[in-house]
Tab-separated table of C-alpha atoms and ligand atoms in Angstrom:
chain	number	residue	atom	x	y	z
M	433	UNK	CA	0.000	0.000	0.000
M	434	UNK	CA	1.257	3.324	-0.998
M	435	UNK	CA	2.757	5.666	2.147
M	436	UNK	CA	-0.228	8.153	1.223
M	437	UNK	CA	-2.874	5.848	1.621
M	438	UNK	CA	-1.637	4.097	4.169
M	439	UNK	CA	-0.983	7.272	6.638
M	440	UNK	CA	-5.038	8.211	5.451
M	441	UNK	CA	-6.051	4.390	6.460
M	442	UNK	CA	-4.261	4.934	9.889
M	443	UNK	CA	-5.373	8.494	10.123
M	444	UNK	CA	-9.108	7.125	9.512
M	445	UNK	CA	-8.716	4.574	12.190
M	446	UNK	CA	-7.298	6.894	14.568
M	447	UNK	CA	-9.939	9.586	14.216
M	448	UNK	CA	-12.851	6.821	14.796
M	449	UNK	CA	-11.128	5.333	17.682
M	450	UNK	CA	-11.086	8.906	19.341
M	451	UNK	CA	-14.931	9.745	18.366
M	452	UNK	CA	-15.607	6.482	20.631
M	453	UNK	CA	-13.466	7.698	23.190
M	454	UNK	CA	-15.218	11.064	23.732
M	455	UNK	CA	-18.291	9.172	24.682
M	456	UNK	CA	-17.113	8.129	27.636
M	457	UNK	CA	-14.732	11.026	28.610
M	458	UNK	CA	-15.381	12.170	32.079
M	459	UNK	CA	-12.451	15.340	32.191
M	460	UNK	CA	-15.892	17.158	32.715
M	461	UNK	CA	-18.769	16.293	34.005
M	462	UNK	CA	-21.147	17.098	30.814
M	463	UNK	CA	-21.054	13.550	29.548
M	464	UNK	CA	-23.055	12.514	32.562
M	465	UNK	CA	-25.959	14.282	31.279
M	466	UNK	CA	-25.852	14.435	27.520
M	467	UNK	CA	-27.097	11.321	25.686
M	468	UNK	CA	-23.761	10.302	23.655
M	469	UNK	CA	-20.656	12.582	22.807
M	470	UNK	CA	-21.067	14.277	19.152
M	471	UNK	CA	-17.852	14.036	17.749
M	472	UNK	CA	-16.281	15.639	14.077
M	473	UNK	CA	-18.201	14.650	10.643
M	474	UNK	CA	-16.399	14.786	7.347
M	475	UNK	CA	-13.342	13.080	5.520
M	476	UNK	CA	-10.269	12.518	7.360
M	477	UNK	CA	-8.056	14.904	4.811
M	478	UNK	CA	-10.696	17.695	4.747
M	479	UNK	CA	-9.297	21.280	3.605
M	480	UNK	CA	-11.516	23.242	5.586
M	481	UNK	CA	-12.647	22.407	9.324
M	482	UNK	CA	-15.912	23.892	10.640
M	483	UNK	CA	-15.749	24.481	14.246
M	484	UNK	CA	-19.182	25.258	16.536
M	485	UNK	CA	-19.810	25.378	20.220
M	486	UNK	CA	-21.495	22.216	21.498
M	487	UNK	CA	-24.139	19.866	20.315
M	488	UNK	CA	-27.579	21.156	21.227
M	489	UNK	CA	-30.251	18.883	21.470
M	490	UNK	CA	-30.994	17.226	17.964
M	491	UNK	CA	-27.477	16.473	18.216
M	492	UNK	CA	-27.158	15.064	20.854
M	493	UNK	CA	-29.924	12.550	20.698
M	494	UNK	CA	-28.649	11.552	16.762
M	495	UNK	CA	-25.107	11.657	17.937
M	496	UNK	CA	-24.424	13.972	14.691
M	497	UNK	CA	-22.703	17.684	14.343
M	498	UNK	CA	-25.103	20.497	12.847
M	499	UNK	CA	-28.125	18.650	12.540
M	500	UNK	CA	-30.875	20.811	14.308
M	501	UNK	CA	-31.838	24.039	13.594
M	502	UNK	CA	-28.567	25.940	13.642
M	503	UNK	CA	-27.106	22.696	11.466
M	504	UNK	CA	-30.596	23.280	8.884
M	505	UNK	CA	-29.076	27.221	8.482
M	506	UNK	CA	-25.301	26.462	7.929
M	507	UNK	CA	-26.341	23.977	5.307
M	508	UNK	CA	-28.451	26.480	3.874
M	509	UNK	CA	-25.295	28.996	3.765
M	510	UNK	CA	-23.345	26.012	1.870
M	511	UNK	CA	-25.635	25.311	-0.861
M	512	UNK	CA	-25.636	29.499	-1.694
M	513	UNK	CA	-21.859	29.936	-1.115
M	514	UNK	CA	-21.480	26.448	-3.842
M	515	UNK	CA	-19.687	24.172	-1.148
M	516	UNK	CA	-20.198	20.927	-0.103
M	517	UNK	CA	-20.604	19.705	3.015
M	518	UNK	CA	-19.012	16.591	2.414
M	519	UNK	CA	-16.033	18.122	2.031
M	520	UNK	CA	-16.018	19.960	5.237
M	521	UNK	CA	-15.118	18.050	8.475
M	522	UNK	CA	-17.698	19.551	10.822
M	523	UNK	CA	-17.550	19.553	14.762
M	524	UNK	CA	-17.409	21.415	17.711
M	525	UNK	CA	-15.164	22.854	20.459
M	526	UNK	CA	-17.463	20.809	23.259
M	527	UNK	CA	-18.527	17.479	22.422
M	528	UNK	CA	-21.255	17.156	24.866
M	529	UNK	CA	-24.840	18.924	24.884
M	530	UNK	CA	-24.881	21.211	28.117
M	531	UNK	CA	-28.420	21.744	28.879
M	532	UNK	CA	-31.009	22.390	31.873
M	533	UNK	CA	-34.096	21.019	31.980
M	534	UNK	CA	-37.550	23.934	31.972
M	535	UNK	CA	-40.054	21.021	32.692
M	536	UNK	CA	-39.527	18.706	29.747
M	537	UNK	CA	-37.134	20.214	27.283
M	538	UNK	CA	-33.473	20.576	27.469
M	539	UNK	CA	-32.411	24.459	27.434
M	540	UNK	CA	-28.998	25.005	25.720
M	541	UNK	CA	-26.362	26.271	28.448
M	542	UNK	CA	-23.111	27.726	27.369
M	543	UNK	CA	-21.006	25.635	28.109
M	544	UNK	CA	-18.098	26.830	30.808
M	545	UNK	CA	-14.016	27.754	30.019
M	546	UNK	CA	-13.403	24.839	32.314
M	547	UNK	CA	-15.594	22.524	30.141
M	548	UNK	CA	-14.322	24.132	26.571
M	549	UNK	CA	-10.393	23.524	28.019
M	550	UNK	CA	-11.290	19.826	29.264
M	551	UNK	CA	-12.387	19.161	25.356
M	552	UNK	CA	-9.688	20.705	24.258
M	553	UNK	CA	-7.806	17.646	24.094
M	554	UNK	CA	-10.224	16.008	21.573
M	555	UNK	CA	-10.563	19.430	19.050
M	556	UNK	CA	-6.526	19.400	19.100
M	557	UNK	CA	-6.387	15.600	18.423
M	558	UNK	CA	-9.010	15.880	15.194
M	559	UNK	CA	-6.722	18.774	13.750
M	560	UNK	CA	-3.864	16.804	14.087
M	561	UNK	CA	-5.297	13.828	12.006
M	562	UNK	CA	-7.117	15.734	9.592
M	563	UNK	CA	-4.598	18.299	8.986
M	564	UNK	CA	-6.997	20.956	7.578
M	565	UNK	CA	-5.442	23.911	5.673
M	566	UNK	CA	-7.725	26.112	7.278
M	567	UNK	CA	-10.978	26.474	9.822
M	568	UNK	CA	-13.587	28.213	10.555
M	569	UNK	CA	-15.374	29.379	14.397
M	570	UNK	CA	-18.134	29.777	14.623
M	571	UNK	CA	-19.089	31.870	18.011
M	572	UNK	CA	-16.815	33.088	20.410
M	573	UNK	CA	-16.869	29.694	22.044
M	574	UNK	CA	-14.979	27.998	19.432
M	575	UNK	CA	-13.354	30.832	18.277
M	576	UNK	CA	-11.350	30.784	22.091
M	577	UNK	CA	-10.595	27.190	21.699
M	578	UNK	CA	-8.894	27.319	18.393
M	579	UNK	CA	-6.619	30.664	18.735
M	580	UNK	CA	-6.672	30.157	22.911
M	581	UNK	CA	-7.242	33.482	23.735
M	582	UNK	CA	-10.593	35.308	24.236
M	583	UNK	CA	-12.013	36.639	20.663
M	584	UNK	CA	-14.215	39.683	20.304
M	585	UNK	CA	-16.140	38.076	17.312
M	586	UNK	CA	-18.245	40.954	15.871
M	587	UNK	CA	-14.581	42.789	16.038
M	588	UNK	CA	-13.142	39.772	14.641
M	589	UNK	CA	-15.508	38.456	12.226
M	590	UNK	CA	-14.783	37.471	8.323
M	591	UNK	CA	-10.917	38.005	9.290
M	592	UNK	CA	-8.453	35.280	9.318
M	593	UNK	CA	-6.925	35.042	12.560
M	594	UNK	CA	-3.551	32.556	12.986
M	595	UNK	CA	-3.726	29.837	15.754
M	596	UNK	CA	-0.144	29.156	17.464
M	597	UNK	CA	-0.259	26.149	14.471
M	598	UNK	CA	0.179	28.371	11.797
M	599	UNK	CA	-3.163	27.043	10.485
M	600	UNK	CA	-5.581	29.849	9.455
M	601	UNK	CA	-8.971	30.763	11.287
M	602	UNK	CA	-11.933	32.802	10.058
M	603	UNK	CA	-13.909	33.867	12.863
M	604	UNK	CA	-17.577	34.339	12.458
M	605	UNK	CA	-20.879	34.098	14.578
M	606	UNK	CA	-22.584	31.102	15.298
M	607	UNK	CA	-25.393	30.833	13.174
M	608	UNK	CA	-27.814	30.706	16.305
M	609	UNK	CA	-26.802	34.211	16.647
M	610	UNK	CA	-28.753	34.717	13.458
M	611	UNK	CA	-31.833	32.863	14.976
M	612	UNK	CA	-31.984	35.385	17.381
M	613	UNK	CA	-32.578	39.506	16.121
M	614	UNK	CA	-35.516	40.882	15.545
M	615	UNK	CA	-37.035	40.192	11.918
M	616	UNK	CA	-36.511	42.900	10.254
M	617	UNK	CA	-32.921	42.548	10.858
M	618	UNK	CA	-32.755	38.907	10.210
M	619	UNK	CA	-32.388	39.096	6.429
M	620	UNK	CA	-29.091	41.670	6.303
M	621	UNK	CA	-27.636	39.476	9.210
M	622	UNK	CA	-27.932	36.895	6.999
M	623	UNK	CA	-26.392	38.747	3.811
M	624	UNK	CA	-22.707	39.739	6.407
M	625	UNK	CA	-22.782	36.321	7.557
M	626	UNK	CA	-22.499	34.733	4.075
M	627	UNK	CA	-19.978	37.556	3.067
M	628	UNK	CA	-18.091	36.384	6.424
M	629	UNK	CA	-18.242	32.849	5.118
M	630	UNK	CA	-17.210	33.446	1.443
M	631	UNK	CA	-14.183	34.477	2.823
M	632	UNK	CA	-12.827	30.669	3.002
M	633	UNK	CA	-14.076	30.534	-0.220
M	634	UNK	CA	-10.246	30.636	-1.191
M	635	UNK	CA	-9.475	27.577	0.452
M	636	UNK	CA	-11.045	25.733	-2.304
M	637	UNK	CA	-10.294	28.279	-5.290
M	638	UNK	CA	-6.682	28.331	-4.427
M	639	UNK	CA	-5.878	24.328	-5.193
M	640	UNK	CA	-5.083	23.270	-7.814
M	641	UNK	CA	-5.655	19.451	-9.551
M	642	UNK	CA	-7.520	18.231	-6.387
M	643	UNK	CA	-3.698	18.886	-4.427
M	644	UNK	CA	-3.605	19.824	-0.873
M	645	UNK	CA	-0.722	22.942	-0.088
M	646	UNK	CA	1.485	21.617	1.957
M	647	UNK	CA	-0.204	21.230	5.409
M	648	UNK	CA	1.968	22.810	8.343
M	649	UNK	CA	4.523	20.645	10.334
W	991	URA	N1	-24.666	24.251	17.605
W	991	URA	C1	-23.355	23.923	17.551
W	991	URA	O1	-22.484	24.718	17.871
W	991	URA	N2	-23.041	22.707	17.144
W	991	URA	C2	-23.924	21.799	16.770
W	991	URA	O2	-23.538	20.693	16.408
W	991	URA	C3	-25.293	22.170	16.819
W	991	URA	C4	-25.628	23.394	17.249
């Protein structure tokens, strides 16, 4: 077998074995609660990782990134910017749903710094194996775990920012923020966030022949 494919076999492996180990991480105690851990989506050599905060509730019970609400609006902003989302690796800086319970529904919490830094661990171990040329953050959440420093995202947003990697991160909110806002301002919140987004449009346009650049040491 060819040194290529045999690093993205064991790279493959690797990345599973981890998703099964975040299920039954205890460096926090959010896994005590939440249903399953929702670990990374996407292929193991992805160019572009998406980063988000924490599974909410959809995700946790399918034990699948982005697919509630806030997952139905990013893949709405994929199909308009021409991406595909199976060319993204898509996960999140926690990897358990934080929640409390009004009666019978789970309430999304934010999840703690403590929380965010005991996750950190799994985050840093899915760059290492995918290797992506560049990310994005969505929300401030993520955008802290990735360049591990506090980010003032509405300063920050459609900017690349450099983690201590080298690797390149676009800040931008998370697209609950866009849930939120009244109506009326719904639509040009929309409109900036896609122009934030478009942004990593280059990590696409800029290969050439289907070739990675040549990923960081
Ligand atoms: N919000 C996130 O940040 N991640 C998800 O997977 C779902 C909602």
């Amino acid at each position: 077998m060819p040194a290529h494919s045999h690093r993205l076999k064991s790279a493959t492996v690797a990345l599973r074995a981890m998703g099964e180990a975040t299920n039954t991480c205890r460096a926090c105690p959010l896994g005590e609660r939440a249903t399953q851990s929702v670990f990374g989506e996407g292929p193991v050599r992805a160019h572009l990782m998406v980063v988000g905060e924490q599974p909410g509730d959809r995700e946790d019970l399918q034990g699948r990134p982005f697919v509630g609400p806030a997952g139905r609006l990013f893949d709405r902003a994929v199909a308009e910017l021409g991406w595909a989302r199976e060319k993204l690796y898509v996960t999140n800086a926690v990897k358990h749903f934080k929640y409390e319970l009004r009666g019978k529904r789970r309430i999304h919490k934010t999840p703690a710094q403590r929380e965010a830094d005991a996750c950190l661990q799994w985050l840093d171990g899915e760059i290492d194996l995918v290797r992506p040329d560049a990310l994005i953050a969505l929300g401030a959440v993520a955008a802290r775990s990735l360049l591990g420093r506090p980010v003032a995202v509405r300063g920050a947003r459609g900017q690349w920012l450099e983690r201590a990697d080298g690797r390149r991160v676009l800040v931008t909110l998370h697209p609950s923020a866009l849930l939120r806002g009244a109506r009326a301002q719904r639509e040009a919140a929309w409109t900036a966030w896609l122009e934030d987004l478009a942004v990593a449009s280059e990590v696409f346009a800029t290969r050439t022949h289907g070739k990675r650049a040549a990923a960081p040491a």
